[in-house]
mmCIF file of C-alpha atoms in Angstrom:
data_model
loop_
_atom_site.group_PDB
_atom_site.id
_atom_site.type_symbol
_atom_site.label_atom_id
_atom_site.label_comp_id
_atom_site.label_asym_id
_atom_site.label_seq_id
_atom_site.Cartn_x
_atom_site.Cartn_y
_atom_site.Cartn_z
ATOM 1 C CA MET L 12 -156.205 133.036 -31.182
ATOM 2 C CA SER L 13 -152.608 131.680 -31.294
ATOM 3 C CA ALA L 14 -152.491 128.736 -34.090
ATOM 4 C CA LEU L 15 -152.780 125.204 -32.468
ATOM 5 C CA LYS L 16 -149.133 123.705 -32.722
ATOM 6 C CA GLY L 17 -147.979 120.533 -32.629
ATOM 7 C CA ALA L 18 -146.565 120.753 -29.700
ATOM 8 C CA THR L 19 -149.409 121.074 -27.135
ATOM 9 C CA ALA L 20 -150.764 117.965 -27.333
ATOM 10 C CA PRO L 21 -152.460 118.208 -23.333
ATOM 11 C CA ILE L 22 -150.681 116.399 -20.543
ATOM 12 C CA TYR L 23 -153.712 114.798 -18.656
ATOM 13 C CA PHE L 24 -154.341 114.391 -15.001
ATOM 14 C CA GLY L 25 -156.507 112.051 -13.917
ATOM 15 C CA SER L 26 -160.048 111.917 -15.362
ATOM 16 C CA PHE L 27 -160.113 115.441 -16.102
ATOM 17 C CA ILE L 28 -157.934 116.714 -19.144
ATOM 18 C CA VAL L 29 -156.270 120.121 -19.829
ATOM 19 C CA THR L 30 -156.172 120.970 -22.635
ATOM 20 C CA PRO L 31 -153.616 124.223 -24.163
ATOM 21 C CA GLN L 32 -157.019 124.627 -26.521
ATOM 22 C CA HIS L 33 -158.653 126.180 -23.324
ATOM 23 C CA ARG L 34 -155.692 128.373 -23.250
ATOM 24 C CA THR L 35 -153.633 131.402 -24.213
ATOM 25 C CA SER L 36 -150.591 130.736 -25.464
ATOM 26 C CA HIS L 37 -147.708 130.653 -23.205
ATOM 27 C CA LYS L 38 -143.918 131.257 -23.260
ATOM 28 C CA HIS L 39 -143.527 127.576 -22.159
ATOM 29 C CA SER L 40 -146.230 125.805 -23.955
ATOM 30 C CA LEU L 41 -147.709 121.923 -22.747
ATOM 31 C CA PRO L 42 -144.983 119.634 -23.133
ATOM 32 C CA HIS L 43 -145.506 117.287 -26.407
ATOM 33 C CA ASN L 44 -146.328 114.449 -24.855
ATOM 34 C CA PRO L 45 -148.454 112.938 -28.092
ATOM 35 C CA LEU L 46 -148.004 109.426 -26.391
ATOM 36 C CA THR L 47 -148.130 109.754 -22.782
ATOM 37 C CA PHE L 48 -150.601 110.656 -20.143
ATOM 38 C CA ALA L 49 -150.260 111.747 -16.319
ATOM 39 C CA LEU L 50 -152.440 111.009 -12.865
ATOM 40 C CA VAL L 51 -152.959 112.121 -9.809
ATOM 41 C CA ASN L 52 -153.682 109.343 -7.087
ATOM 42 C CA LEU L 53 -156.479 107.937 -5.475
ATOM 43 C CA LYS L 54 -155.104 107.632 -2.825
ATOM 44 C CA PRO L 55 -151.537 109.218 -2.996
ATOM 45 C CA ILE L 56 -148.876 107.473 -1.010
ATOM 46 C CA LEU L 57 -147.387 110.856 -0.530
ATOM 47 C CA PRO L 58 -147.706 114.634 -1.751
ATOM 48 C CA GLY L 59 -147.352 114.455 -5.263
ATOM 49 C CA HIS L 60 -147.582 110.895 -6.092
ATOM 50 C CA VAL L 61 -148.492 110.784 -9.777
ATOM 51 C CA LEU L 62 -148.463 108.183 -12.061
ATOM 52 C CA VAL L 63 -147.344 108.552 -15.659
ATOM 53 C CA SER L 64 -148.602 105.658 -18.307
ATOM 54 C CA PRO L 65 -148.629 105.321 -21.814
ATOM 55 C CA ARG L 66 -151.808 105.930 -24.067
ATOM 56 C CA ARG L 67 -151.204 102.900 -25.485
ATOM 57 C CA VAL L 68 -152.454 99.846 -23.173
ATOM 58 C CA VAL L 69 -150.421 97.419 -23.159
ATOM 59 C CA PRO L 70 -149.554 95.846 -20.196
ATOM 60 C CA ARG L 71 -145.533 95.492 -19.979
ATOM 61 C CA VAL L 72 -142.469 97.580 -20.955
ATOM 62 C CA THR L 73 -140.818 96.059 -23.676
ATOM 63 C CA ASP L 74 -144.705 95.831 -25.719
ATOM 64 C CA LEU L 75 -144.429 99.780 -25.977
ATOM 65 C CA THR L 76 -142.385 101.277 -29.809
ATOM 66 C CA PRO L 77 -139.216 103.328 -28.884
ATOM 67 C CA ALA L 78 -140.670 106.073 -29.878
ATOM 68 C CA GLU L 79 -143.601 105.409 -27.077
ATOM 69 C CA THR L 80 -140.838 104.657 -24.720
ATOM 70 C CA SER L 81 -138.640 107.446 -25.013
ATOM 71 C CA ASP L 82 -142.015 109.535 -24.412
ATOM 72 C CA LEU L 83 -143.195 107.753 -21.376
ATOM 73 C CA PHE L 84 -139.254 109.050 -19.174
ATOM 74 C CA LEU L 85 -139.117 112.428 -21.112
ATOM 75 C CA THR L 86 -142.483 112.727 -18.961
ATOM 76 C CA VAL L 87 -141.534 110.542 -16.279
ATOM 77 C CA ARG L 88 -138.492 113.315 -16.015
ATOM 78 C CA ARG L 89 -140.473 116.592 -16.454
ATOM 79 C CA VAL L 90 -143.138 115.613 -14.319
ATOM 80 C CA GLY L 91 -140.951 114.412 -12.169
ATOM 81 C CA ARG L 92 -138.670 117.609 -11.708
ATOM 82 C CA MET L 93 -142.218 119.135 -11.618
ATOM 83 C CA VAL L 94 -143.792 117.579 -8.903
ATOM 84 C CA GLU L 95 -140.438 118.392 -7.155
ATOM 85 C CA ARG L 96 -140.752 122.090 -6.963
ATOM 86 C CA VAL L 97 -144.244 122.396 -6.690
ATOM 87 C CA TYR L 98 -144.224 119.460 -3.623
ATOM 88 C CA GLY L 99 -140.871 121.216 -2.383
ATOM 89 C CA ALA L 100 -139.457 118.263 -2.205
ATOM 90 C CA THR L 101 -135.031 116.917 -2.598
ATOM 91 C CA SER L 102 -135.664 113.434 -4.555
ATOM 92 C CA LEU L 103 -138.009 110.987 -6.142
ATOM 93 C CA ASN L 104 -139.138 107.127 -6.188
ATOM 94 C CA ILE L 105 -139.596 106.086 -9.087
ATOM 95 C CA ALA L 106 -141.114 102.871 -10.093
ATOM 96 C CA ILE L 107 -142.906 100.452 -12.400
ATOM 97 C CA GLN L 108 -143.986 96.914 -11.142
ATOM 98 C CA ASP L 109 -143.041 95.073 -14.627
ATOM 99 C CA GLY L 110 -145.689 92.561 -15.031
ATOM 100 C CA ALA L 111 -147.802 90.886 -12.681
ATOM 101 C CA HIS L 112 -145.225 88.552 -10.972
ATOM 102 C CA ALA L 113 -143.106 91.762 -9.886
ATOM 103 C CA GLY L 114 -146.388 93.308 -8.356
ATOM 104 C CA GLN L 115 -148.184 95.150 -11.051
ATOM 105 C CA SER L 116 -152.137 95.006 -10.671
ATOM 106 C CA VAL L 117 -153.579 96.867 -13.855
ATOM 107 C CA PRO L 118 -152.405 95.652 -16.565
ATOM 108 C CA HIS L 119 -151.339 99.381 -18.771
ATOM 109 C CA VAL L 120 -147.737 99.778 -18.204
ATOM 110 C CA HIS L 121 -147.453 103.084 -15.160
ATOM 111 C CA ALA L 122 -144.754 104.365 -13.567
ATOM 112 C CA HIS L 123 -144.889 105.430 -9.843
ATOM 113 C CA ILE L 124 -143.947 108.657 -8.922
ATOM 114 C CA ILE L 125 -143.415 110.012 -5.342
ATOM 115 C CA PRO L 126 -141.742 112.771 -4.431
ATOM 116 C CA ARG L 127 -139.628 113.360 -1.076
ATOM 117 C CA LYS L 128 -137.790 114.766 1.376
ATOM 118 C CA ALA L 129 -136.159 113.828 3.736
ATOM 119 C CA ALA L 130 -137.691 112.358 7.091
ATOM 120 C CA ASP L 131 -141.340 112.703 5.456
ATOM 121 C CA LEU L 132 -141.664 108.500 5.651
ATOM 122 C CA ASP L 133 -140.727 108.602 9.811
ATOM 123 C CA HIS L 134 -143.915 108.109 11.032
ATOM 124 C CA ALA L 135 -144.476 105.675 9.447
ATOM 125 C CA GLY L 136 -141.871 103.134 9.934
ATOM 126 C CA GLY L 137 -138.017 105.566 7.756
ATOM 127 C CA MET L 138 -136.966 106.718 4.718
ATOM 128 C CA ASP L 139 -138.032 102.810 3.040
ATOM 129 C CA ALA L 140 -141.793 102.796 4.240
ATOM 130 C CA ILE L 141 -142.710 103.538 0.593
ATOM 131 C CA TYR L 142 -141.971 100.472 -0.721
ATOM 132 C CA ASP L 143 -144.633 98.777 1.273
ATOM 133 C CA LEU L 144 -146.907 101.760 0.695
ATOM 134 C CA LEU L 145 -146.273 101.138 -2.575
ATOM 135 C CA ASP L 146 -147.555 98.116 -2.576
ATOM 136 C CA GLY L 147 -150.901 98.548 -1.060
ATOM 137 C CA ASP L 148 -151.178 101.415 -3.550
ATOM 138 C CA GLU L 149 -150.876 99.332 -6.029
ATOM 139 C CA GLY L 150 -154.585 98.059 -5.578
ATOM 140 C CA ASP L 151 -156.289 101.154 -5.812
ATOM 141 C CA LEU L 152 -155.103 101.513 -9.523
ATOM 142 C CA GLY L 153 -158.282 100.125 -11.136
ATOM 143 C CA LYS L 154 -160.409 102.694 -10.709
ATOM 144 C CA ALA L 155 -157.766 105.302 -11.022
ATOM 145 C CA PHE L 156 -157.398 104.479 -14.707
ATOM 146 C CA LYS L 157 -160.863 104.151 -15.635
ATOM 147 C CA ASN L 158 -161.239 106.836 -14.472
ATOM 148 C CA ALA L 159 -158.709 108.465 -16.895
ATOM 149 C CA VAL L 160 -159.867 106.760 -19.823
ATOM 150 C CA SER L 161 -162.762 106.563 -19.592
ATOM 151 C CA THR L 162 -162.819 110.231 -19.999
ATOM 152 C CA GLU L 163 -160.513 110.184 -22.948
ATOM 153 C CA GLU L 164 -162.303 108.154 -25.108
ATOM 154 C CA GLY L 165 -165.571 109.733 -24.614
ATOM 155 C CA ASP L 166 -167.501 106.273 -21.809
ATOM 156 C CA GLN L 167 -165.545 103.386 -23.345
ATOM 157 C CA SER L 168 -163.568 102.052 -20.414
ATOM 158 C CA ILE L 169 -160.368 99.636 -20.919
ATOM 159 C CA GLU L 170 -159.924 96.686 -18.979
ATOM 160 C CA VAL L 171 -158.450 96.887 -15.368
ATOM 161 C CA GLY L 172 -157.437 94.289 -13.160
ATOM 162 C CA ASN L 173 -159.786 94.850 -9.686
ATOM 163 C CA GLY L 174 -156.770 95.989 -8.551
ATOM 164 C CA SER L 175 -156.511 92.705 -5.831
ATOM 165 C CA THR L 176 -156.128 89.681 -8.871
ATOM 166 C CA ALA L 177 -152.975 90.349 -8.989
ATOM 167 C CA ASN L 178 -151.845 90.337 -5.684
ATOM 168 C CA SER L 179 -154.454 87.739 -4.399
ATOM 169 C CA GLY L 180 -152.678 84.518 -2.308
ATOM 170 C CA ARG L 181 -149.569 86.974 -2.431
ATOM 171 C CA ARG L 182 -147.689 86.719 1.112
ATOM 172 C CA SER L 183 -146.043 89.620 2.184
ATOM 173 C CA ARG L 184 -144.063 89.636 5.518
ATOM 174 C CA PHE L 185 -144.045 93.139 6.062
ATOM 175 C CA PRO L 186 -147.006 94.310 8.259
ATOM 176 C CA VAL L 187 -149.033 96.521 6.629
ATOM 177 C CA VAL L 188 -148.889 99.817 7.241
ATOM 178 C CA ASP L 189 -151.294 102.813 7.687
ATOM 179 C CA ASN L 190 -152.906 101.574 4.106
ATOM 180 C CA ASP L 191 -155.870 101.263 5.239
ATOM 181 C CA ALA L 192 -155.674 104.930 7.339
ATOM 182 C CA ARG L 193 -155.157 106.329 3.382
ATOM 183 C CA LYS L 194 -158.283 107.543 2.586
ATOM 184 C CA PRO L 195 -159.533 108.043 -0.695
ATOM 185 C CA ARG L 196 -159.789 111.340 -1.764
ATOM 186 C CA ASP L 197 -163.562 113.144 -3.497
ATOM 187 C CA GLU L 198 -163.527 114.108 -6.927
ATOM 188 C CA GLU L 199 -162.886 117.659 -6.506
ATOM 189 C CA ASP L 200 -159.843 117.192 -4.745
ATOM 190 C CA MET L 201 -158.455 115.323 -6.962
ATOM 191 C CA ARG L 202 -159.633 117.483 -10.253
ATOM 192 C CA THR L 203 -158.028 120.195 -8.149
ATOM 193 C CA GLU L 204 -154.868 119.314 -7.717
ATOM 194 C CA ALA L 205 -154.664 117.881 -11.487
ATOM 195 C CA GLU L 206 -155.428 121.569 -12.733
ATOM 196 C CA MET L 207 -152.822 122.771 -10.756
ATOM 197 C CA LEU L 208 -150.352 120.589 -11.700
ATOM 198 C CA ALA L 209 -151.792 120.752 -15.644
ATOM 199 C CA ARG L 210 -150.627 124.812 -14.750
ATOM 200 C CA GLU L 211 -147.652 124.077 -13.143
ATOM 201 C CA MET L 212 -146.303 122.163 -16.072
ATOM 202 C CA GLU L 213 -146.680 124.669 -18.329
ATOM 203 C CA ASN L 214 -144.107 126.793 -16.257
ATOM 204 C CA GLU L 215 -141.285 123.478 -16.301
ATOM 205 C CA PRO L 216 -138.901 123.450 -19.024
ATOM 206 C CA LEU L 217 -140.007 121.000 -22.007
ATOM 207 C CA ASP L 218 -135.867 120.091 -22.041
ATOM 208 C CA MET B 18 -113.319 91.788 -41.673
ATOM 209 C CA SER B 19 -116.232 94.461 -41.688
ATOM 210 C CA ALA B 20 -116.242 98.306 -40.787
ATOM 211 C CA LEU B 21 -117.568 99.333 -37.510
ATOM 212 C CA LYS B 22 -120.259 100.854 -37.921
ATOM 213 C CA GLY B 23 -121.643 103.783 -35.110
ATOM 214 C CA ALA B 24 -124.653 101.181 -34.500
ATOM 215 C CA THR B 25 -121.928 99.007 -32.473
ATOM 216 C CA ALA B 26 -120.636 100.791 -30.057
ATOM 217 C CA PRO B 27 -120.172 98.488 -27.312
ATOM 218 C CA ILE B 28 -123.038 97.917 -24.038
ATOM 219 C CA TYR B 29 -120.208 97.852 -20.645
ATOM 220 C CA PHE B 30 -121.259 94.885 -18.059
ATOM 221 C CA GLY B 31 -119.604 95.787 -14.585
ATOM 222 C CA SER B 32 -115.967 95.939 -15.042
ATOM 223 C CA PHE B 33 -115.532 94.242 -18.207
ATOM 224 C CA ILE B 34 -116.223 95.779 -21.834
ATOM 225 C CA VAL B 35 -117.066 93.433 -24.642
ATOM 226 C CA THR B 36 -116.723 95.214 -27.768
ATOM 227 C CA PRO B 37 -117.694 94.744 -31.273
ATOM 228 C CA GLN B 38 -114.297 95.309 -32.372
ATOM 229 C CA HIS B 39 -113.859 91.321 -30.908
ATOM 230 C CA ARG B 40 -116.276 90.323 -32.624
ATOM 231 C CA THR B 41 -117.510 89.245 -36.405
ATOM 232 C CA SER B 42 -120.163 90.587 -37.718
ATOM 233 C CA HIS B 43 -123.683 89.948 -36.596
ATOM 234 C CA LYS B 44 -127.278 89.686 -37.890
ATOM 235 C CA HIS B 45 -127.997 91.198 -35.095
ATOM 236 C CA SER B 46 -125.264 93.796 -33.512
ATOM 237 C CA LEU B 47 -124.475 95.800 -30.395
ATOM 238 C CA PRO B 48 -127.320 97.975 -30.561
ATOM 239 C CA HIS B 49 -126.118 101.867 -30.722
ATOM 240 C CA ASN B 50 -126.638 103.186 -26.895
ATOM 241 C CA PRO B 51 -124.172 105.357 -26.794
ATOM 242 C CA LEU B 52 -124.661 106.855 -23.594
ATOM 243 C CA THR B 53 -125.473 104.385 -21.532
ATOM 244 C CA PHE B 54 -123.836 101.488 -19.655
ATOM 245 C CA ALA B 55 -125.099 98.469 -17.915
ATOM 246 C CA LEU B 56 -123.451 96.881 -14.429
ATOM 247 C CA VAL B 57 -123.438 93.542 -12.923
ATOM 248 C CA ASN B 58 -124.390 93.335 -10.413
ATOM 249 C CA LEU B 59 -122.061 92.605 -7.049
ATOM 250 C CA LYS B 60 -124.650 91.069 -5.043
ATOM 251 C CA PRO B 61 -127.483 90.818 -7.028
ATOM 252 C CA ILE B 62 -130.537 90.297 -5.604
ATOM 253 C CA LEU B 63 -132.037 87.864 -7.379
ATOM 254 C CA PRO B 64 -130.984 86.244 -10.231
ATOM 255 C CA GLY B 65 -129.977 88.764 -13.694
ATOM 256 C CA HIS B 66 -129.811 91.874 -11.144
ATOM 257 C CA VAL B 67 -128.357 94.370 -13.541
ATOM 258 C CA LEU B 68 -127.967 98.207 -13.434
ATOM 259 C CA VAL B 69 -128.698 100.828 -15.851
ATOM 260 C CA SER B 70 -126.616 104.126 -15.733
ATOM 261 C CA PRO B 71 -125.917 106.445 -18.131
ATOM 262 C CA ARG B 72 -121.950 107.329 -18.827
ATOM 263 C CA ARG B 73 -122.293 111.059 -17.758
ATOM 264 C CA VAL B 74 -121.570 110.443 -14.386
ATOM 265 C CA VAL B 75 -125.236 112.969 -12.923
ATOM 266 C CA PRO B 76 -126.817 112.254 -9.953
ATOM 267 C CA ARG B 77 -130.458 112.850 -10.963
ATOM 268 C CA VAL B 78 -132.522 112.149 -13.415
ATOM 269 C CA THR B 79 -133.274 115.704 -13.978
ATOM 270 C CA ASP B 80 -129.804 115.773 -14.964
ATOM 271 C CA LEU B 81 -129.744 113.814 -17.899
ATOM 272 C CA THR B 82 -130.500 114.887 -20.990
ATOM 273 C CA PRO B 83 -133.401 113.775 -23.191
ATOM 274 C CA ALA B 84 -130.746 111.966 -26.016
ATOM 275 C CA GLU B 85 -129.600 110.457 -22.451
ATOM 276 C CA THR B 86 -133.085 109.832 -21.411
ATOM 277 C CA SER B 87 -134.052 108.420 -23.896
ATOM 278 C CA ASP B 88 -130.719 106.450 -24.511
ATOM 279 C CA LEU B 89 -130.875 105.272 -21.095
ATOM 280 C CA PHE B 90 -134.273 103.729 -21.321
ATOM 281 C CA LEU B 91 -134.556 102.583 -24.207
ATOM 282 C CA THR B 92 -131.746 100.019 -23.192
ATOM 283 C CA VAL B 93 -133.941 99.822 -19.981
ATOM 284 C CA ARG B 94 -136.277 98.270 -22.008
ATOM 285 C CA ARG B 95 -133.679 96.048 -24.278
ATOM 286 C CA VAL B 96 -132.052 94.747 -21.422
ATOM 287 C CA GLY B 97 -134.482 94.120 -19.131
ATOM 288 C CA ARG B 98 -136.487 92.299 -22.022
ATOM 289 C CA MET B 99 -132.947 90.403 -22.975
ATOM 290 C CA VAL B 100 -132.638 89.003 -18.647
ATOM 291 C CA GLU B 101 -136.299 87.781 -18.205
ATOM 292 C CA ARG B 102 -135.702 86.031 -21.087
ATOM 293 C CA VAL B 103 -132.020 84.288 -20.045
ATOM 294 C CA TYR B 104 -133.132 83.864 -16.879
ATOM 295 C CA GLY B 105 -136.572 82.886 -17.453
ATOM 296 C CA ALA B 106 -138.394 85.374 -15.385
ATOM 297 C CA THR B 107 -142.328 86.313 -16.524
ATOM 298 C CA SER B 108 -141.420 90.440 -14.927
ATOM 299 C CA LEU B 109 -139.522 92.793 -13.800
ATOM 300 C CA ASN B 110 -138.799 96.141 -10.828
ATOM 301 C CA ILE B 111 -137.463 98.985 -11.888
ATOM 302 C CA ALA B 112 -136.800 101.023 -10.009
ATOM 303 C CA ILE B 113 -134.537 104.539 -9.245
ATOM 304 C CA GLN B 114 -133.905 106.337 -6.043
ATOM 305 C CA ASP B 115 -133.741 109.387 -7.488
ATOM 306 C CA GLY B 116 -131.338 111.684 -5.149
ATOM 307 C CA ALA B 117 -130.591 110.180 -1.701
ATOM 308 C CA HIS B 118 -133.622 110.862 0.291
ATOM 309 C CA ALA B 119 -135.768 108.081 -2.445
ATOM 310 C CA GLY B 120 -132.607 105.942 -0.581
ATOM 311 C CA GLN B 121 -129.674 106.386 -3.430
ATOM 312 C CA SER B 122 -126.537 105.337 -1.870
ATOM 313 C CA VAL B 123 -124.424 106.304 -5.226
ATOM 314 C CA PRO B 124 -124.694 109.433 -6.925
ATOM 315 C CA HIS B 125 -124.593 108.345 -10.245
ATOM 316 C CA VAL B 126 -128.403 107.529 -11.950
ATOM 317 C CA HIS B 127 -129.143 104.083 -11.912
ATOM 318 C CA ALA B 128 -131.773 101.980 -13.383
ATOM 319 C CA HIS B 129 -132.515 98.481 -11.252
ATOM 320 C CA ILE B 130 -133.565 95.898 -13.148
ATOM 321 C CA ILE B 131 -134.561 92.978 -11.279
ATOM 322 C CA PRO B 132 -135.885 89.949 -13.083
ATOM 323 C CA ARG B 133 -139.231 87.811 -11.209
ATOM 324 C CA LYS B 134 -140.726 85.005 -11.850
ATOM 325 C CA ALA B 135 -143.713 83.014 -9.466
ATOM 326 C CA ALA B 136 -142.971 82.134 -6.201
ATOM 327 C CA ASP B 137 -139.379 83.987 -6.424
ATOM 328 C CA LEU B 138 -139.217 85.740 -3.048
ATOM 329 C CA ASP B 139 -141.305 82.984 -1.350
ATOM 330 C CA HIS B 140 -137.981 82.528 1.279
ATOM 331 C CA ALA B 141 -137.750 85.272 1.986
ATOM 332 C CA GLY B 142 -140.485 86.439 2.510
ATOM 333 C CA GLY B 143 -142.669 86.843 -0.502
ATOM 334 C CA MET B 144 -142.961 88.688 -3.356
ATOM 335 C CA ASP B 145 -142.442 92.398 -1.500
ATOM 336 C CA ALA B 146 -138.958 90.947 -0.156
ATOM 337 C CA ILE B 147 -137.170 92.535 -3.044
ATOM 338 C CA TYR B 148 -137.932 96.129 -1.539
ATOM 339 C CA ASP B 149 -136.445 95.571 1.314
ATOM 340 C CA LEU B 150 -133.314 93.281 -0.532
ATOM 341 C CA LEU B 151 -133.213 96.477 -3.160
ATOM 342 C CA ASP B 152 -132.539 98.862 -0.180
ATOM 343 C CA GLY B 153 -129.780 96.777 0.816
ATOM 344 C CA ASP B 154 -128.339 96.297 -2.021
ATOM 345 C CA GLU B 155 -127.936 100.211 -2.684
ATOM 346 C CA GLY B 156 -125.127 99.837 -0.288
ATOM 347 C CA ASP B 157 -123.227 97.697 -2.350
ATOM 348 C CA LEU B 158 -123.249 99.985 -5.063
ATOM 349 C CA GLY B 159 -120.031 102.040 -4.567
ATOM 350 C CA LYS B 160 -118.378 99.403 -5.967
ATOM 351 C CA ALA B 161 -119.719 97.794 -8.560
ATOM 352 C CA PHE B 162 -119.483 101.485 -10.213
ATOM 353 C CA LYS B 163 -115.603 103.016 -9.121
ATOM 354 C CA ASN B 164 -114.752 98.984 -10.929
ATOM 355 C CA ALA B 165 -116.802 100.217 -14.218
ATOM 356 C CA VAL B 166 -115.984 103.536 -14.499
ATOM 357 C CA SER B 167 -112.374 102.738 -13.799
ATOM 358 C CA THR B 168 -112.215 100.381 -16.734
ATOM 359 C CA GLU B 169 -113.956 102.483 -18.582
ATOM 360 C CA GLU B 170 -111.569 105.575 -18.198
ATOM 361 C CA GLY B 171 -108.261 104.219 -17.153
ATOM 362 C CA ASP B 172 -107.434 104.395 -14.148
ATOM 363 C CA GLN B 173 -109.857 107.131 -13.641
ATOM 364 C CA SER B 174 -112.099 107.044 -10.506
ATOM 365 C CA ILE B 175 -115.816 108.523 -10.328
ATOM 366 C CA GLU B 176 -116.877 110.174 -6.932
ATOM 367 C CA VAL B 177 -119.172 107.967 -4.983
ATOM 368 C CA GLY B 178 -120.501 107.398 -2.175
ATOM 369 C CA ASN B 179 -119.307 104.624 -0.157
ATOM 370 C CA GLY B 180 -122.348 102.822 0.076
ATOM 371 C CA SER B 181 -123.537 103.651 3.431
ATOM 372 C CA THR B 182 -123.113 107.699 3.680
ATOM 373 C CA ALA B 183 -126.718 108.166 2.828
ATOM 374 C CA ASN B 184 -128.021 105.424 4.684
ATOM 375 C CA SER B 185 -127.028 106.538 7.603
ATOM 376 C CA GLY B 186 -128.856 107.144 10.218
ATOM 377 C CA ARG B 187 -131.825 105.911 8.326
ATOM 378 C CA ARG B 188 -134.303 104.158 10.321
ATOM 379 C CA SER B 189 -135.794 101.527 9.006
ATOM 380 C CA ARG B 190 -139.025 99.280 10.131
ATOM 381 C CA PHE B 191 -138.250 95.931 7.824
ATOM 382 C CA PRO B 192 -135.919 93.405 10.103
ATOM 383 C CA VAL B 193 -132.971 92.833 7.669
ATOM 384 C CA VAL B 194 -133.602 90.238 5.678
ATOM 385 C CA ASP B 195 -130.448 88.040 4.051
ATOM 386 C CA ASN B 196 -128.618 90.876 2.764
ATOM 387 C CA ASP B 197 -125.423 90.237 5.211
ATOM 388 C CA ALA B 198 -126.013 86.263 4.073
ATOM 389 C CA ARG B 199 -125.348 87.863 0.625
ATOM 390 C CA LYS B 200 -122.428 87.162 -0.547
ATOM 391 C CA PRO B 201 -120.300 88.956 -3.151
ATOM 392 C CA ARG B 202 -119.081 87.319 -6.246
ATOM 393 C CA ASP B 203 -115.739 86.828 -7.635
ATOM 394 C CA GLU B 204 -114.271 89.121 -10.300
ATOM 395 C CA GLU B 205 -114.327 85.496 -12.012
ATOM 396 C CA ASP B 206 -118.439 85.344 -11.841
ATOM 397 C CA MET B 207 -118.729 88.375 -12.311
ATOM 398 C CA ARG B 208 -117.224 88.765 -15.831
ATOM 399 C CA THR B 209 -117.940 85.370 -16.851
ATOM 400 C CA GLU B 210 -121.579 86.283 -16.781
ATOM 401 C CA ALA B 211 -121.412 89.985 -18.118
ATOM 402 C CA GLU B 212 -119.853 87.903 -21.024
ATOM 403 C CA MET B 213 -122.329 85.991 -21.337
ATOM 404 C CA LEU B 214 -124.727 88.920 -21.240
ATOM 405 C CA ALA B 215 -122.422 90.562 -23.215
ATOM 406 C CA ARG B 216 -123.580 87.868 -26.316
ATOM 407 C CA GLU B 217 -127.087 87.712 -25.084
ATOM 408 C CA MET B 218 -127.384 91.602 -26.405
ATOM 409 C CA GLU B 219 -126.720 90.084 -29.903
ATOM 410 C CA ASN B 220 -129.322 88.030 -30.271
ATOM 411 C CA GLU B 221 -131.873 90.855 -28.612
ATOM 412 C CA PRO B 222 -133.499 93.214 -31.481
ATOM 413 C CA LEU B 223 -132.404 96.303 -31.469
ATOM 414 C CA ASP B 224 -135.992 97.683 -31.517
#
């Protein structure tokens, strides 16, 4: 039994908490990101599409403390590097809709990280179809957040938008692509991915 | 004459460096962001559209050190708060195209910060037209970066993409909006905005 260090706080993926307490000591222990968690996505736009979010529920980046801001983006950098490696990608889209008028649907800061590779969206219309898909994806985040926070804090849920409030009445000049065709995954799929990614984070250097 | 502190390193806006050395001591001195600079935009998508970038020229977020990562996003948070206030906005789009396959045109990490308000893109097709405009904007960044770094480091320029290399051959399913209609601004316009924003940063709390 190894002593637990402060530096081995868990990374959450989705509603599935994989704590270092469940694991043996590892050369690269889980990162010290006490203020941040990561979520797998109910309807990923592309494989490895994850969200990184502060634990404290605030709507805007400016509401974060400097420590939370640093922790969030150090986690974005590290989780991004991990998903890029795991999903064989070569680039990342990183996007924050910071407020309802920027398209935010859930009033809890969240950074989208989407692994990209050459020609990955040719079937959907090209490289920039990502943005239409990203927009559609916002509508599905409410449930993911609710699950994550419910698990983290017993059975408490946070106040989240219903996923369409901020979007209602919004006019989009883009035809709807295949958002509706993207099927929500089942719990088992999400749990399996979350656990795989949590293990992969152990192989990811801290810096 | 007040002694200069390390905490008063300049924020750069575009090719226009406004250093605290040129100013009298101020209650809220310029921030200590030694590793980061900000740029005004040659062709802003919306008023107050700025870029925040690490001083060190690296293409990917993962190439940044943890200190550079923290400094970059603390600056994103603080500059974002400032432009939202100055331009009377209510939200921000924050986006990083991290690598060529994510749409990055200039191989130097840069975060777009775009102030948003209700109905601000109704004329262009709605809230999400931002993404098409953002994509078009990438093609104009080469010159802005070149100017900025030339001024900062004497007459040296960095290696930048020509602004269309990464885009060449890319298929977009989106009709071109009014990217071509957006006129590049002249030097005087950009200098005036840069100086105004640099002054506004002095009114922005450090935290």
